[in-house]
Coordinates of C-alpha atoms and ligand atoms in Angstrom, one line a residue:
M374 CA -14.0 -6.2 23.1
T375 CA -12.5 -3.8 20.7
V376 CA -13.9 -3.1 17.3
H377 CA -11.3 -1.8 14.8
N378 CA -11.9 0.5 11.9
R379 CA -10.5 -2.2 9.7
E380 CA -13.2 -4.6 10.9
I381 CA -16.0 -2.2 10.3
A382 CA -14.5 -1.4 6.9
S383 CA -14.4 -5.0 5.8
A384 CA -18.0 -5.6 7.0
F385 CA -19.1 -2.6 4.8
A386 CA -17.0 -3.9 1.9
R387 CA -18.7 -7.2 2.3
I388 CA -22.1 -5.6 2.4
A389 CA -21.3 -3.7 -0.8
D390 CA -20.3 -7.0 -2.6
L391 CA -23.3 -8.8 -1.4
L392 CA -25.7 -6.0 -2.4
E393 CA -24.0 -5.9 -5.8
I394 CA -24.5 -9.6 -6.3
R395 CA -28.1 -9.2 -5.3
G396 CA -28.5 -6.5 -7.9
D397 CA -29.3 -3.8 -5.4
N398 CA -29.3 0.0 -6.0
P399 CA -25.9 1.0 -7.3
F400 CA -25.9 4.2 -5.2
R401 CA -26.3 2.1 -2.1
V402 CA -23.5 -0.2 -3.2
R403 CA -21.2 2.7 -3.8
A404 CA -22.1 4.3 -0.4
Y405 CA -21.0 1.2 1.4
R406 CA -17.8 0.8 -0.7
E407 CA -16.9 4.5 -0.2
A408 CA -17.5 4.3 3.6
A409 CA -15.3 1.2 3.7
R410 CA -12.5 3.0 2.0
V411 CA -12.8 6.0 4.3
L412 CA -12.8 3.8 7.4
E413 CA -9.8 1.9 6.2
D414 CA -7.7 5.0 5.9
M415 CA -9.0 6.7 9.0
T416 CA -6.5 6.7 11.9
E417 CA -8.9 7.9 14.6
P418 CA -10.6 4.8 16.2
V419 CA -14.3 5.0 15.4
E420 CA -15.0 2.9 18.4
R421 CA -13.7 5.7 20.6
M422 CA -15.8 8.3 18.7
V423 CA -18.8 6.2 19.4
K424 CA -18.0 5.9 23.1
D425 CA -17.4 9.6 23.3
G426 CA -20.7 10.2 21.7
T427 CA -19.2 12.0 18.6
D428 CA -21.6 12.4 15.7
L429 CA -20.3 10.0 13.1
T430 CA -22.1 11.7 10.3
G431 CA -19.3 14.3 10.6
I432 CA -17.1 11.7 8.9
K433 CA -16.8 12.1 5.1
G434 CA -18.9 9.5 3.4
I435 CA -20.9 8.5 6.5
G436 CA -24.6 9.3 6.5
K437 CA -27.2 8.7 9.1
D438 CA -27.9 5.1 8.2
L439 CA -24.3 4.1 8.1
A440 CA -23.6 6.0 11.4
E441 CA -26.4 3.9 13.0
K442 CA -24.9 0.7 11.7
I443 CA -21.4 1.6 13.0
N444 CA -22.9 2.4 16.4
A445 CA -24.6 -0.9 16.5
F446 CA -21.5 -2.8 15.4
V447 CA -19.4 -1.1 18.1
E448 CA -21.9 -1.9 20.8
T449 CA -22.8 -5.4 19.9
G450 CA -19.9 -6.6 17.7
R451 CA -22.3 -7.6 15.0
L452 CA -24.3 -6.2 12.2
D453 CA -27.8 -7.6 11.7
Y454 CA -27.9 -6.3 8.2
L455 CA -24.8 -8.1 7.1
E456 CA -25.9 -11.3 8.8
K457 CA -29.2 -11.0 7.0
L458 CA -27.4 -10.6 3.6
E459 CA -25.1 -13.5 4.4
A460 CA -28.0 -15.7 5.2
E461 CA -29.5 -14.8 1.9
I462 CA -26.4 -15.1 -0.3
P463 CA -23.7 -17.9 -0.2
A464 CA -20.3 -16.7 0.9
S465 CA -18.6 -18.7 -1.8
L466 CA -20.1 -16.3 -4.4
L467 CA -17.7 -13.6 -3.1
E468 CA -14.8 -15.8 -4.0
L469 CA -16.3 -16.3 -7.5
M470 CA -16.3 -12.5 -7.9
K471 CA -12.6 -12.4 -7.8
I472 CA -12.2 -14.5 -10.9
P473 CA -11.1 -12.4 -13.9
D474 CA -14.1 -11.7 -16.2
L475 CA -16.6 -12.5 -13.5
G476 CA -17.9 -9.3 -11.7
P477 CA -20.8 -9.3 -9.3
K478 CA -23.4 -8.9 -12.0
R479 CA -22.3 -12.0 -13.8
V480 CA -21.9 -14.0 -10.6
A481 CA -25.5 -13.1 -9.8
V482 CA -26.7 -14.4 -13.2
I483 CA -24.8 -17.7 -12.8
Y484 CA -26.1 -18.1 -9.4
K485 CA -29.7 -17.3 -10.2
E486 CA -30.0 -19.1 -13.5
L487 CA -27.9 -22.2 -12.7
G488 CA -27.6 -22.3 -9.0
V489 CA -23.8 -22.2 -9.2
E490 CA -22.3 -21.3 -5.9
T491 CA -18.7 -22.6 -5.8
V492 CA -15.6 -22.8 -8.1
E493 CA -16.2 -26.5 -8.5
E494 CA -19.8 -26.0 -9.6
L495 CA -18.7 -23.3 -12.0
R496 CA -16.2 -25.7 -13.5
A497 CA -18.8 -28.4 -13.9
A498 CA -21.2 -25.9 -15.5
I499 CA -18.6 -24.8 -18.0
E500 CA -17.8 -28.4 -18.8
A501 CA -21.5 -29.1 -19.4
G502 CA -21.6 -26.1 -21.7
R503 CA -24.2 -24.3 -19.6
I504 CA -22.4 -21.0 -19.2
S505 CA -22.2 -20.0 -22.9
S506 CA -26.0 -20.4 -23.2
L507 CA -26.6 -17.7 -20.6
K508 CA -27.7 -14.3 -21.6
G509 CA -24.7 -11.9 -21.9
F510 CA -22.1 -14.7 -21.8
G511 CA -21.3 -16.4 -25.0
E512 CA -18.6 -18.9 -25.9
K513 CA -15.8 -16.5 -25.7
S514 CA -16.4 -15.5 -22.1
E515 CA -17.0 -19.1 -21.2
Q516 CA -13.6 -19.9 -22.5
K517 CA -12.0 -17.0 -20.6
I518 CA -13.6 -18.0 -17.3
F519 CA -12.4 -21.5 -17.8
Q520 CA -8.9 -20.4 -18.6
A521 CA -8.9 -18.2 -15.5
L522 CA -10.0 -21.2 -13.4
S523 CA -7.2 -23.3 -14.7
D524 CA -4.7 -20.5 -14.1
T525 CA -5.7 -20.0 -10.5
P526 CA -6.7 -23.5 -9.4
N527 CA -8.6 -23.0 -6.2
K528 CA -6.1 -20.6 -4.8
K529 CA -7.1 -17.3 -3.5
I530 CA -6.6 -14.6 -6.1
H531 CA -4.8 -11.7 -4.5
R532 CA -3.2 -8.5 -5.4
M533 CA 0.5 -8.4 -6.3
L534 CA 3.1 -6.5 -4.3
L535 CA 4.2 -3.3 -5.9
A536 CA 7.8 -4.4 -5.8
D537 CA 6.9 -7.6 -7.7
V538 CA 5.4 -5.6 -10.5
E539 CA 8.2 -3.1 -11.0
A540 CA 10.5 -5.1 -13.3
S541 CA 7.7 -6.1 -15.7
A542 CA 6.2 -2.6 -15.6
S543 CA 9.4 -0.8 -16.6
A544 CA 10.3 -3.4 -19.2
Y545 CA 6.9 -3.0 -20.7
Q546 CA 7.2 0.7 -20.7
K547 CA 10.6 0.6 -22.3
Y548 CA 9.4 -1.9 -25.0
M549 CA 6.4 0.2 -25.9
K550 CA 8.5 3.3 -26.2
E551 CA 10.6 1.6 -28.8
Q552 CA 7.6 0.9 -31.1
P553 CA 7.3 2.9 -34.3
G554 CA 5.0 6.0 -34.1
V555 CA 4.9 6.0 -30.3
K556 CA 5.1 9.4 -28.6
H557 CA 4.3 8.8 -24.9
V558 CA 4.0 5.7 -22.8
G559 CA 2.7 6.3 -19.3
L560 CA 2.2 3.9 -16.4
A561 CA -1.0 4.9 -14.5
G562 CA -3.4 3.4 -12.0
S563 CA -2.4 2.2 -8.5
Y564 CA 1.1 1.5 -9.7
R565 CA 1.7 5.1 -10.4
R566 CA 0.2 6.1 -7.0
G567 CA 2.7 3.8 -5.4
K568 CA 0.1 1.7 -3.7
E569 CA 1.5 -1.2 -1.7
T570 CA -0.2 -3.8 -3.9
V571 CA -1.7 -3.5 -7.3
G572 CA -4.7 -5.2 -8.9
D573 CA -3.6 -4.7 -12.4
L574 CA -1.2 -2.5 -14.4
D575 CA -2.6 0.3 -16.5
I576 CA -0.6 1.6 -19.5
L577 CA -1.4 4.6 -21.7
V578 CA 0.1 5.2 -25.1
A579 CA -0.1 8.3 -27.3
C580 CA 1.0 7.6 -30.9
R581 CA 1.1 9.3 -34.3
D582 CA -2.1 9.0 -36.3
G583 CA -2.3 5.8 -38.2
F584 CA 0.0 3.8 -35.9
E585 CA -2.8 2.6 -33.5
E586 CA -3.0 -0.9 -35.1
T587 CA 0.7 -1.6 -35.0
V588 CA 0.9 -0.3 -31.5
M589 CA -1.8 -2.7 -30.4
A590 CA -0.1 -5.6 -32.2
S591 CA 3.2 -4.8 -30.4
F592 CA 1.4 -4.7 -27.1
V593 CA 0.1 -8.2 -27.3
R594 CA 3.4 -9.5 -28.6
F595 CA 5.5 -8.4 -25.5
E596 CA 7.7 -11.3 -24.5
E597 CA 6.2 -11.7 -21.0
V598 CA 2.6 -12.1 -22.3
E599 CA 1.1 -15.4 -21.6
R600 CA -2.4 -14.8 -22.9
V601 CA -4.4 -12.1 -24.6
L602 CA -7.6 -11.4 -22.6
S603 CA -9.1 -8.9 -25.0
R604 CA -8.1 -6.9 -28.0
G605 CA -9.7 -3.9 -29.6
P606 CA -8.7 -0.9 -31.7
T607 CA -7.8 1.3 -28.7
K608 CA -8.1 -0.9 -25.7
S609 CA -6.6 -4.3 -24.9
A610 CA -5.8 -6.5 -21.9
V611 CA -3.2 -9.2 -21.4
F612 CA -2.2 -11.6 -18.7
L613 CA 1.6 -12.0 -18.1
R614 CA 3.3 -15.1 -17.0
S615 CA 3.8 -13.5 -13.6
A616 CA 0.0 -13.5 -13.3
L617 CA -0.1 -9.7 -13.7
R618 CA -2.9 -8.4 -15.7
V619 CA -2.1 -5.4 -17.9
D620 CA -4.5 -3.0 -19.5
L621 CA -3.5 -0.8 -22.4
R622 CA -5.3 2.2 -23.8
I623 CA -4.3 4.3 -26.8
V624 CA -5.2 7.9 -26.4
E625 CA -4.9 11.1 -28.4
K626 CA -1.8 13.1 -27.8
S627 CA -3.9 16.2 -27.1
S628 CA -5.7 14.3 -24.3
Y629 CA -2.7 12.5 -22.9
G630 CA -2.6 14.5 -19.7
A631 CA -6.3 14.2 -19.0
A632 CA -6.1 10.5 -19.7
M633 CA -3.1 10.0 -17.4
H634 CA -5.0 11.9 -14.7
Y635 CA -8.1 9.9 -15.2
F636 CA -6.4 6.5 -15.3
T637 CA -4.0 7.3 -12.5
G638 CA -7.0 7.7 -10.2
S639 CA -7.7 7.0 -7.5
K640 CA -11.4 6.7 -8.3
A641 CA -12.2 8.6 -5.2
H642 CA -9.8 11.4 -6.2
N643 CA -11.3 11.5 -9.7
I644 CA -14.8 11.8 -8.3
A645 CA -13.8 14.6 -6.0
I646 CA -12.1 16.5 -8.9
R647 CA -15.2 16.0 -11.0
K648 CA -17.3 17.6 -8.3
L649 CA -15.0 20.5 -8.1
A650 CA -15.2 20.9 -11.9
V651 CA -19.0 20.9 -11.8
R652 CA -18.9 23.7 -9.2
K653 CA -16.7 25.7 -11.6
K654 CA -19.2 24.9 -14.4
Y655 CA -16.6 22.9 -16.2
K656 CA -16.8 19.4 -17.5
I657 CA -13.9 17.0 -17.0
N658 CA -13.3 13.5 -18.4
E659 CA -10.5 11.4 -19.8
Y660 CA -10.3 13.7 -22.8
G661 CA -9.8 17.0 -21.1
V662 CA -11.3 19.9 -19.2
F663 CA -14.1 21.7 -21.0
E664 CA -15.7 25.1 -20.6
G665 CA -18.8 24.8 -22.7
R666 CA -17.5 23.4 -26.0
K667 CA -14.0 24.8 -25.5
K668 CA -11.3 22.5 -24.3
I669 CA -9.2 24.5 -21.8
A670 CA -6.8 21.7 -20.7
G671 CA -5.9 18.1 -21.5
E672 CA -2.5 17.8 -23.1
T673 CA -0.7 17.7 -19.8
E674 CA -1.6 16.9 -16.2
A675 CA 0.0 20.1 -15.0
G676 CA -2.3 22.0 -17.3
L677 CA -5.3 20.1 -16.0
Y678 CA -4.6 21.0 -12.4
E679 CA -3.9 24.6 -13.3
A680 CA -7.2 24.8 -15.1
M681 CA -8.9 23.5 -12.0
G682 CA -7.3 26.2 -9.9
L683 CA -5.1 23.7 -8.1
R684 CA -1.5 23.1 -7.4
Y685 CA -0.1 20.0 -9.0
I686 CA -0.9 17.0 -6.8
E687 CA 1.7 14.2 -6.8
P688 CA 0.2 10.8 -7.7
E689 CA 1.0 9.3 -4.3
L690 CA -1.4 11.8 -2.7
R691 CA -4.3 11.1 -4.9
E692 CA -6.6 9.2 -2.6
N693 CA -9.1 11.9 -1.7
L694 CA -7.7 12.2 1.8
G695 CA -7.5 16.0 1.9
E696 CA -5.1 16.6 -1.0
I697 CA -7.6 18.6 -3.0
E698 CA -8.3 21.0 -0.2
A699 CA -4.5 21.3 0.4
A700 CA -3.9 22.0 -3.3
K701 CA -6.5 24.7 -3.3
E702 CA -5.0 26.4 -0.3
N703 CA -1.4 25.9 -1.4
R704 CA -0.4 23.9 1.6
L705 CA 0.6 20.6 -0.1
P706 CA 3.6 19.1 1.5
R707 CA 6.9 19.1 -0.4
L708 CA 7.3 15.3 -0.4
I709 CA 10.5 13.6 0.5
G710 CA 12.5 12.1 -2.3
I711 CA 15.1 9.3 -2.5
S712 CA 17.9 11.8 -2.9
D713 CA 17.2 13.3 0.5
I714 CA 18.3 10.1 2.2
R715 CA 21.8 10.1 3.8
G716 CA 21.9 6.7 5.6
D717 CA 20.2 3.5 6.5
L718 CA 19.7 2.5 10.1
H719 CA 18.5 -1.1 9.9
M720 CA 20.4 -3.9 8.2
H721 CA 21.7 -7.4 8.8
T722 CA 25.0 -9.0 7.8
T723 CA 26.4 -12.6 7.6
R724 CA 27.1 -12.4 11.3
T725 CA 23.4 -13.4 11.7
D726 CA 21.0 -14.1 8.8
G727 CA 22.3 -11.5 6.2
R728 CA 23.8 -12.6 2.9
N729 CA 26.6 -10.1 2.7
S730 CA 29.5 -9.2 5.0
L731 CA 29.9 -6.0 7.0
E732 CA 32.5 -4.8 4.5
E733 CA 30.3 -5.5 1.5
M734 CA 27.3 -3.7 3.1
A735 CA 29.4 -0.7 4.0
A736 CA 30.9 -0.6 0.5
A737 CA 27.5 -0.8 -1.1
A738 CA 26.1 1.9 1.1
K739 CA 29.0 4.1 0.3
E740 CA 28.4 3.5 -3.4
L741 CA 24.8 4.8 -2.9
G742 CA 26.4 8.0 -1.5
Y743 CA 25.4 7.4 2.1
E744 CA 27.1 9.1 5.0
Y745 CA 26.3 6.5 7.5
I746 CA 24.7 3.1 8.2
A747 CA 23.8 1.2 11.3
V748 CA 24.3 -2.6 11.4
T749 CA 21.5 -4.0 13.5
E750 CA 21.7 -7.7 14.0
H751 CA 19.0 -9.7 15.8
S752 CA 19.2 -10.4 19.5
R753 CA 19.4 -13.9 21.0
K754 CA 15.7 -14.6 21.3
V755 CA 15.5 -14.7 17.5
A756 CA 17.4 -17.9 17.4
M757 CA 16.2 -18.9 14.0
A758 CA 18.2 -16.0 12.6
G759 CA 21.2 -16.7 14.8
G760 CA 20.5 -13.7 17.1
L761 CA 23.4 -12.4 19.2
D762 CA 23.8 -12.7 22.9
E763 CA 25.8 -10.1 24.9
T764 CA 29.1 -11.9 24.4
R765 CA 28.8 -12.3 20.7
L766 CA 27.4 -8.8 20.3
R767 CA 30.4 -7.3 22.2
K768 CA 32.7 -9.2 19.9
Y769 CA 30.9 -7.9 16.8
M770 CA 31.1 -4.4 18.2
E771 CA 34.8 -4.7 18.2
V772 CA 34.8 -5.9 14.6
I773 CA 32.6 -2.9 13.6
D774 CA 35.0 -0.5 15.4
A775 CA 37.9 -2.0 13.5
E776 CA 36.1 -1.9 10.2
N777 CA 35.2 1.8 10.8
E778 CA 38.9 2.5 11.2
K779 CA 39.5 0.9 7.9
V780 CA 36.9 2.5 5.7
D781 CA 36.8 6.1 4.6
G782 CA 33.8 8.2 3.6
I783 CA 31.1 6.4 5.5
T784 CA 30.4 5.9 9.2
I785 CA 29.3 2.5 10.5
L786 CA 27.2 2.8 13.6
K787 CA 27.0 -0.1 16.0
G788 CA 23.4 -1.1 16.4
I789 CA 21.0 -3.9 17.4
E790 CA 17.5 -5.0 16.5
V791 CA 16.7 -6.1 20.0
D792 CA 13.6 -8.3 20.4
I793 CA 10.8 -7.0 22.6
L794 CA 9.9 -9.9 24.8
R795 CA 6.4 -10.9 25.8
G796 CA 6.2 -8.6 28.8
G797 CA 7.8 -5.7 27.1
D798 CA 11.4 -6.3 28.5
L799 CA 14.2 -6.1 26.0
D800 CA 16.1 -9.2 25.1
L801 CA 19.6 -7.8 26.1
P802 CA 20.7 -6.1 29.3
D803 CA 21.0 -2.3 29.5
S804 CA 24.7 -2.7 30.2
V805 CA 25.3 -3.6 26.6
L806 CA 22.5 -1.6 25.0
R807 CA 24.1 1.5 26.6
D808 CA 27.3 1.0 24.6
L809 CA 25.5 0.9 21.2
D810 CA 24.9 3.8 18.9
I811 CA 21.5 2.7 17.6
V812 CA 18.9 0.5 19.4
V813 CA 16.0 -0.6 17.3
G814 CA 13.4 -2.6 19.3
S815 CA 11.0 -4.9 17.4
I816 CA 8.4 -7.6 18.2
H817 CA 8.9 -10.9 16.4
Y818 CA 6.9 -13.3 18.6
Q819 CA 3.5 -13.4 20.3
Q820 CA 1.9 -11.1 17.8
R821 CA -1.6 -12.2 18.7
F822 CA -2.2 -10.7 22.1
P823 CA -5.3 -8.7 22.8
V824 CA -5.1 -5.0 22.0
R825 CA -4.6 -3.8 25.6
Q826 CA -1.9 -6.3 26.4
Q827 CA -0.1 -5.7 23.1
T828 CA -0.2 -1.9 23.4
D829 CA 1.0 -2.0 27.0
R830 CA 3.8 -4.3 26.0
I831 CA 5.1 -1.9 23.4
I832 CA 4.8 1.1 25.6
R833 CA 6.6 -0.8 28.4
A834 CA 9.4 -1.5 25.9
M835 CA 9.6 2.2 25.1
D836 CA 9.9 2.9 28.8
N837 CA 13.4 1.6 28.5
P838 CA 15.4 4.7 27.8
H839 CA 17.8 2.7 25.5
L840 CA 15.1 1.9 22.9
Q841 CA 15.4 4.7 20.4
I842 CA 13.6 3.3 17.4
L843 CA 10.5 1.2 17.3
G844 CA 11.0 -1.3 14.4
H845 CA 8.2 -2.4 12.0
P846 CA 5.6 -1.2 14.5
T847 CA 2.4 -3.0 13.4
G848 CA 4.1 -6.3 12.4
R849 CA 1.9 -6.6 9.2
L850 CA 3.0 -8.8 6.3
L851 CA 1.1 -7.9 3.2
N852 CA -1.1 -10.7 1.9
R853 CA 0.2 -12.9 4.7
R854 CA -0.4 -11.5 8.2
E855 CA -2.7 -8.9 9.6
P856 CA -1.2 -6.1 11.7
M857 CA -1.0 -6.7 15.4
D858 CA -4.0 -5.7 17.4
I859 CA -2.7 -2.4 18.8
D860 CA -3.8 1.1 19.7
L861 CA -1.4 2.9 17.4
E862 CA -2.6 6.3 18.5
R863 CA -1.7 5.5 22.0
I864 CA 1.7 4.1 20.9
I865 CA 2.4 7.2 18.8
E866 CA 1.5 9.5 21.7
A867 CA 3.8 7.4 24.0
A868 CA 6.6 7.6 21.5
R869 CA 6.2 11.4 21.4
E870 CA 6.4 11.6 25.2
R871 CA 9.5 9.5 25.3
G872 CA 11.3 10.8 22.2
V873 CA 11.1 7.4 20.4
V874 CA 11.4 7.5 16.6
L875 CA 9.1 5.2 14.6
E876 CA 10.5 3.1 11.8
L877 CA 9.0 2.9 8.3
N878 CA 10.4 -0.5 7.3
A879 CA 10.9 -0.5 3.6
Q880 CA 10.6 -4.3 3.0
P881 CA 8.0 -4.5 0.2
D882 CA 5.8 -6.9 2.1
R883 CA 6.0 -4.8 5.3
L884 CA 5.9 -1.1 4.5
D885 CA 5.4 -0.7 8.2
L886 CA 4.5 2.0 9.6
P887 CA 1.7 2.2 7.1
H888 CA 1.2 5.5 5.3
N889 CA -1.9 6.7 7.1
Y890 CA -0.1 6.3 10.4
C891 CA 3.0 8.0 9.1
K892 CA 0.8 11.0 8.3
L893 CA -0.6 10.9 11.8
A894 CA 2.8 10.5 13.5
A895 CA 4.1 13.5 11.6
E896 CA 1.1 15.5 12.5
M897 CA 1.7 14.5 16.2
G898 CA 5.3 15.6 15.9
V899 CA 6.9 12.1 16.0
P900 CA 9.8 11.6 13.7
I901 CA 10.1 8.7 11.3
V902 CA 13.2 6.8 10.1
V903 CA 12.9 5.0 6.7
S904 CA 15.0 1.9 6.9
T905 CA 15.5 -1.1 4.6
D906 CA 16.0 -3.9 7.0
A907 CA 18.4 -5.1 4.3
H908 CA 19.6 -8.7 4.3
S909 CA 21.9 -8.2 1.3
T910 CA 23.6 -5.4 -0.6
E911 CA 20.8 -5.3 -3.2
N912 CA 18.3 -5.0 -0.5
L913 CA 19.7 -1.5 0.3
L914 CA 17.9 -0.4 -2.9
L915 CA 14.6 -1.1 -1.2
M916 CA 14.9 2.4 0.3
K917 CA 13.0 3.6 -2.8
N918 CA 10.0 1.5 -1.8
G919 CA 10.0 2.9 1.7
I920 CA 10.2 6.4 0.3
T921 CA 7.1 5.7 -1.9
E922 CA 5.2 4.7 1.3
A923 CA 6.5 7.8 3.1
R924 CA 5.3 10.0 0.2
R925 CA 1.9 8.3 0.4
G926 CA 2.0 9.4 4.1
W927 CA 2.6 13.0 3.1
L928 CA 6.1 13.0 4.7
T929 CA 8.6 15.7 4.0
R930 CA 12.3 15.7 4.4
R931 CA 11.9 17.3 7.8
D932 CA 9.8 14.4 9.1
V933 CA 12.4 11.8 8.4
I934 CA 15.6 11.6 10.5
N935 CA 17.8 9.8 8.1
T936 CA 17.7 12.8 5.8
R937 CA 20.0 14.6 8.2
P938 CA 23.7 14.7 8.5
L939 CA 25.2 12.2 11.0
A940 CA 25.6 14.5 14.0
E941 CA 22.3 16.1 13.6
M942 CA 20.6 12.7 13.1
L943 CA 22.2 11.4 16.3
G944 CA 21.0 14.5 18.0
T945 CA 17.4 13.7 17.2
L946 CA 17.6 10.3 19.0
R947 CA 16.5 10.3 22.6
R948 CA 19.0 11.0 25.3
R949 CA 19.6 8.0 27.5
Ligands
LIG1409 P1 -6.0 -1.6 -8.8 O1 -5.8 -1.9 -10.2 O2 -7.1 -2.3 -8.2 O3 -4.8 -1.7 -8.0 O4 -6.4 0.0 -8.7 P2 -6.5 1.1 -9.8 O5 -6.6 2.4 -9.1 O6 -5.3 1.0 -10.7 O7 -7.8 0.9 -10.5 P3 -8.2 0.4 -12.0 O8 -7.1 -0.4 -12.6 O9 -9.5 -0.3 -11.8 O10 -8.5 1.7 -12.8 C1 -7.5 2.6 -13.0 C2 -8.0 4.0 -12.8 O11 -9.0 4.4 -13.7 C3 -8.6 4.3 -11.4 O12 -7.6 4.5 -10.4 C4 -9.4 5.5 -11.6 C5 -9.9 5.3 -13.0 N1 -11.3 4.7 -12.9 C6 -11.6 3.4 -13.1 N2 -12.9 3.2 -13.0 C7 -13.4 4.4 -12.7 C8 -14.8 4.9 -12.4 O13 -15.7 4.2 -12.4 N3 -14.9 6.2 -12.1 C9 -13.8 7.1 -12.1 N4 -14.0 8.3 -11.8 N5 -12.6 6.7 -12.4 C10 -12.4 5.4 -12.7
LIG1410 CA1 -4.9 -0.8 -12.0
LIG1411 CA1 -7.1 -1.5 -14.8
LIG1412 ZN1 12.7 -7.3 12.6

């Protein structure tokens, strides 16, 4: 049996939640939560470290006690401690914790005082007026909880995709900028860090003195606001019709940089920066950096990093995954940007399940300033999407050749997204794959094989010299489907040996390869291609989302093949 880092991380996160509900020592709660975060981002399989006898306390955030728990988990597949907590505390309380306005502490109170364990019981307790009489609750919060329950009737409350937040976020920013007296409007939090999903949106405003009240009034009047959750002189929160929660804070102009830094986070990055400040005998908070009583930075973020003796750290890197050390030693990567991109190597057209024709896709790509695109339809196995068999593919290749003759200023490459079959064979014969410019191989079926079988299947597919790019390598769909059970380190190594390029699929619910493995791939010398998998001309713009994930993976222009001119790009693909 394999135990994945992800599973250990979620066990630890669960322990943290349960301990918090129980009202346990906050340091212990934090230790579990931090360990969960570290494990989630780690690419080296902890299971293997355990089997190799590596001392786990060498991992950041893992002490002796947690190391023992990991060892036990890997060996037995279970955690006595977690089971003990689960026996003690009903699992439904963890669901209650996700309701806005109900953190672990309040859930604990409701549970202990009223015996409420489920959403239904909570609703009944509210209707009986029993919540408002509890200490620390009151009528206002009872109403809020009730409202939250009606907004999210029994459905799981989950984080929104970054791409689904973008339109509201920029509209809100633009709107706030237009208000009288406003000097700066910044979007902070996980949104600014480009995290794949966001819990809530954090907005900061700096305004002229005396305008605070009107700024606040404007904030809650934004047209997309459905409900005001709280309103204070410098801090308010609203709920948009899209179900996005937005926090606003008004800050002093002289502290705007420090506040942007603090509220951009991540929390782990902030804590690490604060530790560094303590070592320098400084104090740092959302108002600035202080040496004794003297404020030495705070108006700008750049100034703050400078005062800390660090190079400026891009928001996408602020996860406390080595960026502070790198900034200290002046070895931060020069992150890739959207303007580095010269082409897109994965897209579909009306020939299968795309919404726009070949001509339209080519024209739109040209409009974006691209040098080349590859049209990569599905192969026959993906019948739902009208996948092509050899005959239809050959016909389409002729159509593409003809189109290429017609259009100027952009090269259309003939490609395929060939399905990787259950045993690792490709869904089309080598005789036709050989005649294509770009062969992307992806798995679309049988995604639930055991780890060994799934990993072998993918490596077997890469053994075919015609497979040049491995498409959406983990198969994850954010909020909907877990990644496949695969040994990605082995796959990346196999890709390196064979000269296979890994795709970072830019679809907002894929972002696959995930950023931590992009980083690993680059470190192992395996190139990445950022592709949109566009099914329409507008979809070509998703490149931006892929680039954000690439930046979170520390990638530079050099690590990504579609930043290169056509001939050079083709030269980086494996020879067949
Ligand atoms: P989210 O909203 O769950 O997607 O994630 P964030 O990172 O946007 O988190 P949020 O909205 O709770 O807080 C925004 C930022 O404020 C966070 O990234 C770092 C900072 N922050 C919040 N709470 C703490 C804290 O307890 N300690 C420190 N050092 N920073 C905090
Ligand atoms: Ca947030
Ligand atoms: Ca927030
Ligand atoms: Zn696909």
